[in-house]
Amino acid sequence: MIAQPSEAPASIRRVAAFFGHRALTNWVLIPCILWFLGGLYLDGWAHNHGKVDNTFFTPWHAVFYSGYVAIASMLAMVVLMSVLRGETWQIELPAAYRNAILAAPLFAFGGVADLWWHTTFGFETGIEPLLSPPHLLLAGSMFFMSLAVAGSDVRLDRWSTQIPVALSLLAAWSVVTFILQFNHPYGIVWPERGSLGQGNVVFGLLGIVLHSLFACVVGLWMLQRNFRRGVFTFVLVMNALLIALMGDEYRFGWVALGAGILSEGLDMLVQQRTLVVRQLTRAASIGLTLTALYFVVIAQTSVLYWSLSECLSAAIITVVVCMGTVLLMRTPTNASS
Amino acid sequence: MMEHILVAEVDVMQRLPAATRLQISLMFAVALTTFIDMASNVQGTTGVGSATLWHWTSLGLMLGACMRAPRSGWLIGSTIGVAALSGAWQFLGAFVSPSAYLLSPPNVLWVGVISWWVWRNAPPVSDSVRPSFALLLRTLPFVLISTLFVGYSPLTAVYADTYGGGDTLVGQGVSGLLFFAVCWGSVHVWLRQQHSSTWSFALLSGCVALAQALLRGEWYLCAAFFMSTVLADIVVSRWPHTHRMVIAVWPALFCLGYFFTLRYTSLLAWNLTVWGGVVVFALGIGYALITLAATTHVLPEKGTTA
């Protein structure tokens, strides 16, 4: 039986009150989320660099699963403290917290499902680990746990509240990037591969468009919430470096840095305009700079096999898709602005 | 029923001013010639990668349309700009292959100009229940834009029926399917947001599926895509309050239908891990779309009723 708030010892009531302060709870959750994310990328790095064998018991898994235990424990603590404050957690906790709380046992279920899958269908090879349904269940539940802080209902008017939210967003986005690394332009650099002819362009363009679109959605989300200058650039660069870790393609960190600075710089020029103009500017600038700088970095560090026509087409299509996202996301309220 | 619809359509057409009727005819003509131009490049019937007679015909037709339309300065400018760019590209020999032609800046810009022109000048969709020529006109941009991506669409570039090729081909096939699910899932959200006709999703997909089938002859797969949208429209028309759930489930339904069709009409070379993963991924895409739509409040509470 759970003690009522008035019956609980003073120390427990103080902890419960602490967890009632959303901004402080975010600061408790975010190290666990980063630990969890670090474990994921460490494991991915180990797989891509031949540092694993056929055993489950690796140091990389230790970091990853201990990260899960940490975040799951903290989420359980959030629920417990909410109950101790006399709240109905299913109603009074923010939706993002509730999603994360539901995702935590789902992750554990995904682990069991994965065991069954391996027993029944054997171990995956090549691209299959990124696509197996149990692994996607694990990634999906990890995504929601990572997003807990980003979706919490805190006022984003100070650095101290913006930092955990930005880090949580970075973690959630990086989970998506990780699982889609088979078509990430920083993972497989198609424009510098001479073989496959036109197939090379077909393979490469889709990844460029898709991942620029994700960056655009993140950028628009941060713009709408008035994040301080530099935060978006930081998130963009960190995501690029994380995926670069998979194939040692650190040069693309410069692409993200340039795109972030240019995009935020352009936003300064149009900050007095309506929200939709700022959104369109950000979408266009992210699409254009991510694509253009990508080709520039390849041309400077390696050999660019794509023709000018193909590079231009990639940039045009990316910009159109990014700007189209803004138009799709326009609500009836801001559509008239 | 069909006769009633046709008579009603003819009535609507006859009530329009002659200038509007001519402009609508020109819209169809420009879109059709552009489609034939791209299709002939894809099928290599007019010399790979060349800017064809069809291309120049569509530019000429557009200029003819501009002459009759008021305030068409931007359209004349864009058409002449695209013509100059096409000429320069042809002169530089940059049209080296069908894919280089389809996604070349002149062609992408040209499709963009036509799409914008048709979209802005198509008559409003007055009847919210019955598919009309106005709605049909609005399918043209979708058909043209889908044709640009013929090398990426799972309806025209099928990877799931090929053994070998390694992870690269599987990755490309998966990417194509997921991108297709994202694009059409977004179109689905947009259609529901616009309170458009109950059967608009099926009509739109039907036109695109027909065009894609004509390009590469994958009739069964195109039919599977069409049928998945018909099913979505049937459910929404019968139970309007389920439209959010239908949006969330449709990408996975499409992927399941796609693999099922491949399995029974041709060959499904991907194993359960890969195709099962794609279906789960598609469910995630549907969930993300519906969450995004809910966050930005773009969806009405109920779908359109028939």
XYZ file of C-alpha atoms in Angstrom:
643
model
C 0.000 0.000 0.000
C 1.367 3.457 -0.921
C 1.612 6.007 1.849
C -0.510 9.144 1.530
C 1.486 12.398 1.123
C 0.691 13.548 4.641
C 1.804 10.196 6.119
C 5.160 10.036 4.303
C 8.366 11.029 6.124
C 9.574 14.602 5.576
C 12.578 13.507 3.487
C 10.363 11.588 1.071
C 7.984 14.520 0.854
C 10.919 16.753 -0.059
C 11.980 14.339 -2.843
C 8.368 14.149 -4.043
C 8.192 17.946 -4.145
C 11.497 18.034 -6.064
C 10.072 15.697 -8.712
C 6.994 17.912 -8.878
C 9.216 20.630 -10.331
C 9.273 19.737 -14.019
C 12.424 21.666 -14.955
C 14.395 19.924 -12.198
C 13.007 16.505 -13.151
C 14.192 17.145 -16.687
C 17.710 17.661 -15.379
C 17.508 14.312 -13.580
C 16.224 12.466 -16.636
C 18.549 13.913 -19.251
C 21.821 12.283 -18.057
C 20.064 8.898 -18.149
C 18.788 9.575 -21.678
C 22.281 10.539 -22.833
C 23.747 7.450 -21.170
C 21.190 5.298 -23.013
C 21.920 7.038 -26.329
C 25.667 6.772 -25.770
C 25.265 3.020 -25.264
C 23.334 2.697 -28.520
C 25.952 4.512 -30.575
C 28.812 2.752 -28.797
C 27.244 -0.590 -29.705
C 26.691 0.579 -33.293
C 30.300 1.748 -33.522
C 31.521 -1.612 -32.181
C 29.425 -3.518 -34.746
C 30.675 -1.319 -37.610
C 34.293 -1.662 -36.529
C 34.378 -5.418 -35.941
C 34.668 -5.127 -32.158
C 31.936 -7.673 -31.430
C 31.654 -11.420 -31.612
C 28.639 -13.689 -31.275
C 28.088 -13.137 -27.578
C 25.521 -10.924 -25.921
C 27.883 -10.043 -23.070
C 29.935 -7.173 -24.477
C 31.041 -3.942 -22.752
C 28.952 -2.025 -25.312
C 25.787 -3.879 -24.352
C 26.647 -3.240 -20.692
C 26.643 0.524 -21.302
C 23.482 0.344 -23.420
C 21.367 -1.812 -21.127
C 22.572 -0.096 -17.950
C 21.447 3.149 -19.620
C 18.035 1.557 -20.094
C 17.912 0.496 -16.450
C 18.858 4.046 -15.416
C 16.162 5.783 -17.467
C 13.513 3.169 -16.639
C 14.296 3.517 -12.912
C 14.069 7.293 -13.109
C 10.742 7.097 -14.931
C 9.475 4.698 -12.259
C 10.636 7.239 -9.679
C 8.710 9.995 -11.474
C 5.537 7.888 -11.281
C 6.100 6.992 -7.630
C 6.723 10.585 -6.608
C 3.689 11.731 -8.533
C 1.580 9.228 -6.613
C 3.147 10.368 -3.328
C 2.129 13.940 -4.140
C -1.440 12.667 -4.383
C -1.631 13.100 -8.160
C -3.179 10.809 -10.753
C -0.058 10.380 -12.886
C -2.031 9.198 -15.940
C -3.629 12.652 -16.068
C -1.268 15.099 -14.451
C 2.087 14.126 -15.918
C 2.846 15.614 -19.363
C 1.957 13.443 -22.369
C 5.636 12.971 -23.259
C 6.382 11.599 -19.781
C 3.394 9.274 -19.998
C 4.525 7.997 -23.408
C 8.007 7.373 -22.014
C 6.564 5.556 -18.994
C 4.584 3.257 -21.292
C 7.591 2.820 -23.595
C 9.867 1.559 -20.782
C 8.084 -1.815 -20.287
C 7.598 -1.995 -24.067
C 11.390 -1.909 -24.432
C 11.686 -4.836 -22.016
C 9.026 -6.701 -24.009
C 10.984 -5.906 -27.178
C 14.037 -7.542 -25.602
C 12.099 -10.745 -24.937
C 10.601 -10.619 -28.447
C 14.100 -10.229 -29.851
C 15.237 -13.328 -27.996
C 12.290 -15.272 -29.449
C 12.985 -13.892 -32.926
C 16.629 -14.965 -32.782
C 15.673 -18.392 -31.504
C 13.075 -18.852 -34.253
C 14.648 -17.124 -37.265
C 18.343 -17.019 -36.369
C 20.686 -14.032 -36.116
C 20.411 -11.158 -38.580
C 23.218 -10.238 -40.917
C 24.077 -7.132 -42.942
C 21.242 -4.628 -43.011
C 18.783 -6.939 -41.248
C 19.567 -5.901 -37.639
C 18.363 -2.395 -38.511
C 15.077 -3.707 -39.877
C 14.107 -6.657 -37.718
C 10.667 -6.028 -36.106
C 11.869 -6.632 -32.498
C 14.772 -4.227 -33.033
C 12.341 -1.647 -34.418
C 10.171 -2.143 -31.349
C 13.252 -1.526 -29.198
C 14.163 1.567 -31.244
C 10.574 2.864 -31.178
C 10.291 2.558 -27.413
C 13.758 4.091 -27.011
C 12.632 6.998 -29.180
C 9.725 7.749 -26.852
C 11.873 7.429 -23.736
C 14.408 9.828 -25.272
C 11.647 12.269 -26.180
C 10.299 12.490 -22.606
C 12.090 15.720 -21.760
C 11.627 17.375 -25.173
C 7.867 17.032 -24.904
C 7.559 18.105 -21.272
C 5.542 21.232 -20.556
C 8.313 23.556 -19.315
C 8.653 27.214 -20.195
C 11.585 27.548 -22.563
C 12.593 31.065 -21.607
C 15.959 30.272 -20.001
C 19.109 28.387 -20.907
C 18.585 26.109 -17.919
C 15.268 24.866 -19.286
C 16.288 24.849 -22.955
C 19.411 22.702 -22.590
C 17.743 19.464 -21.382
C 14.952 19.865 -23.929
C 17.455 20.333 -26.771
C 19.486 17.329 -25.603
C 16.371 15.182 -25.418
C 15.388 16.227 -28.927
C 18.915 15.416 -30.102
C 18.653 11.969 -28.512
C 15.262 11.179 -30.088
C 16.404 12.379 -33.512
C 19.642 10.410 -33.204
C 17.705 7.203 -32.515
C 15.895 7.727 -35.849
C 19.199 8.531 -37.575
C 20.774 5.395 -36.132
C 18.071 3.066 -37.367
C 18.084 4.718 -40.821
C 21.884 4.711 -41.158
C 21.631 2.414 -44.185
C 20.585 5.386 -46.288
C 22.246 8.237 -44.413
C 24.397 10.406 -46.703
C 27.136 10.543 -44.035
C 27.046 6.769 -43.657
C 27.385 5.786 -47.318
C 28.838 8.633 -49.378
C 27.351 7.875 -52.804
C 28.567 11.001 -54.635
C 32.187 9.890 -54.200
C 31.576 6.349 -55.443
C 32.296 6.017 -59.107
C 30.674 2.634 -59.663
C 26.981 1.888 -60.324
C 26.555 4.798 -62.754
C 23.081 6.305 -62.504
C 22.195 3.872 -59.718
C 24.711 5.812 -57.667
C 22.643 9.004 -58.018
C 19.370 7.173 -57.410
C 20.783 5.645 -54.212
C 22.327 8.860 -52.974
C 19.609 11.389 -53.639
C 16.945 9.705 -51.564
C 19.151 9.695 -48.465
C 20.070 13.352 -48.917
C 16.413 14.391 -49.247
C 15.135 12.199 -46.408
C 17.730 13.213 -43.831
C 17.607 16.903 -44.772
C 13.860 16.633 -44.220
C 14.428 15.292 -40.685
C 16.888 18.128 -39.967
C 14.296 20.559 -41.310
C 11.550 19.214 -39.021
C 13.894 19.525 -36.018
C 14.853 23.063 -37.093
C 11.218 24.128 -37.512
C 10.269 22.646 -34.151
C 13.053 24.601 -32.451
C 12.188 27.781 -34.327
C 8.576 27.603 -33.208
C 9.725 27.331 -29.576
C 12.177 30.236 -29.798
C 15.337 28.395 -28.838
C 18.377 30.589 -28.193
C 20.836 31.166 -31.006
C 23.355 28.383 -31.395
C 21.219 25.635 -29.878
C 19.969 24.389 -33.254
C 23.508 24.429 -34.657
C 24.709 22.439 -31.644
C 21.989 19.800 -32.130
C 22.716 19.587 -35.875
C 26.470 19.163 -35.350
C 26.114 16.603 -32.567
C 23.741 14.493 -34.647
C 26.144 14.642 -37.601
C 29.097 13.621 -35.425
C 27.181 10.735 -33.895
C 26.315 9.248 -37.284
C 29.833 10.045 -38.510
C 31.058 7.782 -35.702
C 29.563 4.809 -37.554
C 31.795 5.183 -40.614
C 34.501 7.585 -39.350
C 33.181 10.331 -41.651
C 33.895 13.214 -39.275
C 34.424 15.691 -42.138
C 30.643 16.045 -42.407
C 30.594 17.746 -39.029
C 31.673 20.841 -40.991
C 28.581 20.511 -43.207
C 26.308 20.542 -40.160
C 28.239 23.413 -38.569
C 28.047 25.545 -41.726
C 24.379 24.719 -42.303
C 23.473 25.541 -38.704
C 25.321 28.862 -38.667
C 23.952 29.958 -42.052
C 20.430 28.914 -41.180
C 20.445 30.708 -37.822
C 22.156 33.728 -39.409
C 19.424 33.982 -42.039
C 16.819 33.707 -39.326
C 18.306 36.804 -37.680
C 17.678 38.707 -40.910
C 13.998 37.788 -41.062
C 13.166 37.651 -37.356
C 10.827 40.641 -37.621
C 8.731 38.926 -40.290
C 5.747 36.608 -39.781
C 6.238 33.090 -38.433
C 5.494 31.464 -41.773
C 8.158 33.577 -43.537
C 10.665 32.580 -40.862
C 9.655 28.932 -41.215
C 9.984 29.006 -44.999
C 13.372 30.729 -44.707
C 14.610 28.161 -42.234
C 13.324 25.234 -44.297
C 14.873 26.552 -47.504
C 18.180 27.434 -45.852
C 18.533 24.051 -44.149
C 17.712 22.155 -47.361
C 20.034 24.261 -49.479
C 23.014 24.518 -47.145
C 23.011 20.889 -46.023
C 23.008 19.738 -49.649
C 25.369 22.333 -51.108
C 27.948 22.057 -48.305
C 27.778 18.259 -48.517
C 28.937 18.396 -52.131
C 31.539 21.077 -51.348
C 33.065 18.969 -48.554
C 33.167 15.878 -50.783
C 34.751 17.856 -53.624
C 37.381 19.263 -51.250
C 38.252 16.038 -49.465
C 37.689 13.368 -52.110
C 36.348 13.018 -55.666
C 32.845 14.189 -56.536
C 31.473 11.909 -59.269
C 28.087 13.577 -59.598
C 27.714 16.165 -62.351
C 26.803 19.786 -61.658
C 23.345 19.052 -63.034
C 22.835 16.215 -60.543
C 24.128 18.265 -57.615
C 21.850 21.181 -58.550
C 18.876 18.859 -58.915
C 19.546 17.372 -55.490
C 19.639 20.863 -53.968
C 16.433 21.988 -55.725
C 14.498 18.858 -54.760
C 15.667 19.044 -51.142
C 14.649 22.705 -50.856
C 11.237 21.998 -52.406
C 10.602 19.056 -50.057
C 11.690 21.051 -46.973
C 9.534 24.048 -47.908
C 6.637 21.720 -48.686
C 6.851 20.458 -45.097
C 6.213 23.993 -43.839
C 3.151 24.333 -46.035
C 1.870 20.943 -44.869
C 2.367 21.853 -41.210
C 0.618 25.219 -41.476
C -2.356 25.280 -39.155
C -5.613 27.080 -39.993
C -4.548 29.753 -37.456
C -1.164 30.613 -38.892
C -2.184 29.876 -42.472
C -3.689 33.334 -42.658
C -0.596 35.065 -41.247
C -24.931 6.494 -61.840
C -22.022 7.014 -64.204
C -24.309 8.655 -66.741
C -25.623 10.974 -64.036
C -22.086 11.983 -63.073
C -21.087 12.591 -66.689
C -24.187 14.683 -67.404
C -23.542 16.705 -64.252
C -19.924 17.234 -65.289
C -20.914 18.387 -68.769
C -23.397 20.781 -67.150
C -20.686 22.191 -64.911
C -18.312 22.558 -67.867
C -20.951 24.280 -69.987
C -21.674 26.815 -67.278
C -18.022 27.912 -67.267
C -16.952 30.857 -69.465
C -15.364 29.902 -72.785
C -11.982 31.350 -71.713
C -11.943 29.159 -68.592
C -12.849 26.086 -70.612
C -9.983 26.800 -72.986
C -7.578 27.307 -70.110
C -8.613 24.005 -68.535
C -8.095 22.243 -71.865
C -4.660 23.812 -72.137
C -3.794 22.695 -68.610
C -4.573 19.108 -69.557
C -2.672 19.480 -72.836
C 0.476 20.934 -71.231
C 0.466 18.302 -68.476
C -0.126 15.487 -70.952
C 2.665 16.534 -73.321
C 5.065 16.910 -70.386
C 4.114 13.464 -69.131
C 4.623 11.945 -72.586
C 7.976 13.723 -72.799
C 9.173 12.203 -69.527
C 7.652 8.793 -70.321
C 9.372 8.661 -73.701
C 12.670 9.402 -71.979
C 12.086 6.686 -69.392
C 11.215 4.155 -72.079
C 13.991 5.325 -74.370
C 11.675 5.724 -77.362
C 12.947 9.162 -78.355
C 16.635 8.861 -77.697
C 17.848 8.641 -74.133
C 18.200 11.880 -72.278
C 17.320 14.282 -75.044
C 14.902 17.173 -74.630
C 12.254 15.982 -77.048
C 9.729 17.479 -79.394
C 7.145 16.844 -76.681
C 9.095 19.045 -74.296
C 9.159 21.946 -76.725
C 5.479 21.362 -77.577
C 4.493 21.683 -73.931
C 6.525 24.898 -73.664
C 4.781 26.229 -76.778
C 1.345 25.285 -75.455
C 2.122 27.035 -72.207
C 3.102 30.207 -74.051
C -0.197 29.959 -75.934
C -2.027 29.685 -72.613
C -0.137 32.719 -71.283
C -1.307 34.849 -74.216
C -4.931 34.297 -73.226
C -4.539 34.563 -69.448
C -4.553 37.889 -67.579
C -1.631 38.756 -65.255
C 0.537 35.982 -66.608
C 3.871 37.836 -66.631
C 5.496 35.422 -64.178
C 4.290 32.477 -66.238
C 5.711 33.877 -69.491
C 8.975 34.656 -67.687
C 9.176 31.183 -66.157
C 8.387 29.459 -69.457
C 11.015 31.442 -71.345
C 13.476 30.840 -68.477
C 12.880 27.085 -68.584
C 13.183 27.096 -72.374
C 16.535 28.888 -72.131
C 17.724 26.525 -69.409
C 16.617 23.466 -71.415
C 18.467 24.794 -74.449
C 21.609 25.397 -72.396
C 21.436 21.949 -70.822
C 20.931 20.366 -74.245
C 23.839 22.363 -75.637
C 26.104 21.340 -72.755
C 25.129 17.697 -73.264
C 24.062 17.316 -69.639
C 21.077 15.100 -70.497
C 23.118 11.939 -70.375
C 20.469 9.475 -69.224
C 16.739 9.228 -68.413
C 17.368 9.850 -64.726
C 19.655 12.782 -65.534
C 16.888 14.184 -67.726
C 13.998 13.660 -65.320
C 15.801 15.226 -62.372
C 17.670 17.883 -64.338
C 17.060 21.462 -63.129
C 15.174 22.459 -66.348
C 12.780 19.526 -66.060
C 12.298 19.835 -62.285
C 11.617 23.565 -62.669
C 9.273 22.941 -65.577
C 7.226 20.418 -63.613
C 7.205 22.882 -60.716
C 5.929 25.715 -62.939
C 3.155 23.583 -64.454
C 2.113 22.230 -61.059
C 1.926 25.705 -59.548
C 0.016 27.068 -62.537
C -2.547 24.250 -62.540
C -2.941 24.370 -58.775
C -3.510 28.110 -58.614
C -5.848 28.279 -61.600
C -7.912 25.107 -61.286
C -11.568 25.846 -60.532
C -12.526 25.323 -56.883
C -13.723 21.881 -55.889
C -17.341 22.858 -55.258
C -18.841 19.423 -54.761
C -17.453 17.841 -51.634
C -18.828 14.381 -52.333
C -18.478 13.499 -55.991
C -15.126 13.327 -57.762
C -15.227 16.094 -60.347
C -13.121 17.331 -63.239
C -11.871 20.101 -60.918
C -10.473 17.445 -58.631
C -9.162 15.518 -61.604
C -7.339 18.640 -62.695
C -5.732 18.850 -59.285
C -4.341 15.348 -59.689
C -2.110 16.522 -62.564
C 0.648 17.987 -60.354
C 0.774 14.732 -58.398
C 1.066 12.688 -61.578
C 3.873 14.894 -62.911
C 5.824 15.061 -59.648
C 5.505 11.272 -59.192
C 6.889 10.798 -62.693
C 10.007 12.753 -61.727
C 10.696 10.127 -59.067
C 10.246 7.111 -61.298
C 13.681 5.831 -60.274
C 12.728 5.936 -56.591
C 9.096 4.861 -56.512
C 8.488 1.262 -55.398
C 5.817 1.079 -58.105
C 8.380 1.561 -60.855
C 11.723 0.586 -59.338
C 11.121 -2.796 -57.686
C 13.958 -4.131 -55.539
C 12.064 -6.597 -53.370
C 11.906 -9.204 -56.155
C 15.656 -9.455 -56.632
C 17.990 -11.900 -54.952
C 21.598 -10.827 -54.604
C 22.910 -7.308 -54.860
C 23.590 -7.283 -51.143
C 22.585 -4.752 -48.553
C 22.844 -1.864 -50.979
C 19.866 -2.965 -53.052
C 17.838 -3.968 -50.004
C 18.623 -0.611 -48.387
C 17.583 1.219 -51.533
C 14.351 -0.740 -51.823
C 13.504 -0.137 -48.162
C 14.322 3.574 -48.495
C 12.105 3.867 -51.573
C 9.173 2.198 -49.840
C 9.521 4.286 -46.687
C 9.863 7.527 -48.661
C 6.798 6.602 -50.698
C 4.870 5.888 -47.481
C 5.946 9.236 -45.997
C 4.965 11.181 -49.145
C 1.575 9.554 -49.667
C 0.864 9.496 -45.951
C 1.414 13.283 -45.971
C -0.861 13.664 -48.989
C -3.470 11.634 -47.110
C -3.219 13.968 -44.084
C -3.458 16.978 -46.363
C -6.573 15.654 -48.138
C -8.394 15.025 -44.859
C -7.278 18.433 -43.644
C -8.849 20.064 -46.705
C -12.222 18.333 -46.101
C -11.862 17.179 -49.681
C -14.099 14.672 -51.402
C -14.489 11.284 -49.721
C -12.985 9.510 -52.705
C -10.232 12.029 -53.363
C -7.427 9.820 -52.001
C -8.478 6.959 -54.276
C -8.904 9.267 -57.271
C -5.516 10.842 -56.741
C -3.745 7.531 -56.248
C -5.656 6.021 -59.163
C -4.361 8.657 -61.584
C -0.802 8.340 -60.284
C -0.952 4.529 -60.263
C -2.182 4.516 -63.859
C 0.624 6.851 -64.930
C 3.254 4.783 -63.108
C 1.895 1.546 -64.567
C 2.119 3.041 -68.058
C 5.734 3.974 -67.409
C 7.085 0.623 -66.261
C 4.259 -1.865 -66.609
C 4.082 -2.929 -62.964
C 0.285 -3.141 -63.153
C -0.237 -5.430 -60.175
C 1.804 -3.269 -57.809
C 0.089 -0.101 -59.005
C -3.275 -1.795 -58.496
C -2.220 -2.771 -54.959
C -1.395 0.855 -54.202
C -4.732 1.993 -55.650
C -6.700 -0.637 -53.754
C -5.083 0.333 -50.438
C -6.301 3.909 -50.926
C -9.780 2.735 -52.003
C -9.967 0.695 -48.810
C -8.920 3.739 -46.755
C -11.608 5.850 -48.423
C -14.284 3.184 -47.925
C -13.533 2.979 -44.193
C -13.541 6.783 -43.789
C -16.748 7.162 -45.787
C -18.488 4.490 -43.687
C -17.023 5.492 -40.297
C -15.894 9.144 -40.552
C -14.670 9.292 -36.965
C -11.949 6.712 -37.743
C -10.092 8.973 -40.184
C -7.123 9.532 -37.848
C -6.703 5.810 -37.288
C -6.949 5.192 -41.035
C -4.193 7.733 -41.658
C -2.023 6.006 -39.054
C -2.597 2.523 -40.455
C -2.574 3.252 -44.195
C 1.251 3.210 -44.739
C 1.489 -0.254 -43.155
C -1.558 -1.415 -45.113
C 0.051 -0.265 -48.335
C 3.325 -2.046 -47.528
C 1.499 -5.256 -46.609
C -0.506 -5.097 -49.851
C 2.694 -4.427 -51.790
C 4.515 -7.462 -50.376
C 1.438 -9.649 -50.654
C 1.079 -8.705 -54.335
C 4.738 -9.379 -55.032
C 4.526 -12.710 -53.249
C 1.609 -13.959 -55.355
C 2.260 -12.335 -58.738
C 6.013 -12.362 -59.035
C 8.613 -13.075 -56.379
C 9.218 -11.711 -52.925
C 12.938 -12.113 -52.391
C 13.139 -10.307 -49.055
C 12.953 -12.446 -45.931
C 10.491 -11.991 -43.072
C 12.944 -9.888 -41.067
C 13.227 -7.297 -43.827
C 9.638 -7.087 -45.052
C 8.257 -7.433 -41.524
C 10.581 -4.623 -40.474
C 9.340 -2.416 -43.304
C 5.716 -2.971 -42.219
C 6.582 -2.106 -38.604
C 8.495 0.941 -39.856
C 5.447 1.997 -41.874
C 3.309 1.737 -38.747
C 5.775 4.078 -37.074
C 5.491 6.492 -40.008
C 1.694 6.467 -39.713
C 1.914 7.105 -36.003
C 4.397 9.957 -36.560
C 2.138 11.550 -39.196
C -0.917 11.434 -36.987
C 1.056 12.780 -34.014
C 2.450 15.616 -36.118
C -1.015 16.400 -37.437
C -2.433 16.395 -33.917
C 0.388 18.615 -32.614
C -0.151 21.183 -35.340
C -3.980 20.835 -35.189
C -4.247 20.456 -38.944
C -6.872 17.703 -38.875
C -10.590 18.208 -38.364
C -12.286 16.135 -35.668
C -14.239 14.076 -38.198
C -13.562 12.940 -41.735
C -15.758 13.957 -44.657
C -18.980 11.978 -44.947
C -20.336 10.691 -48.199
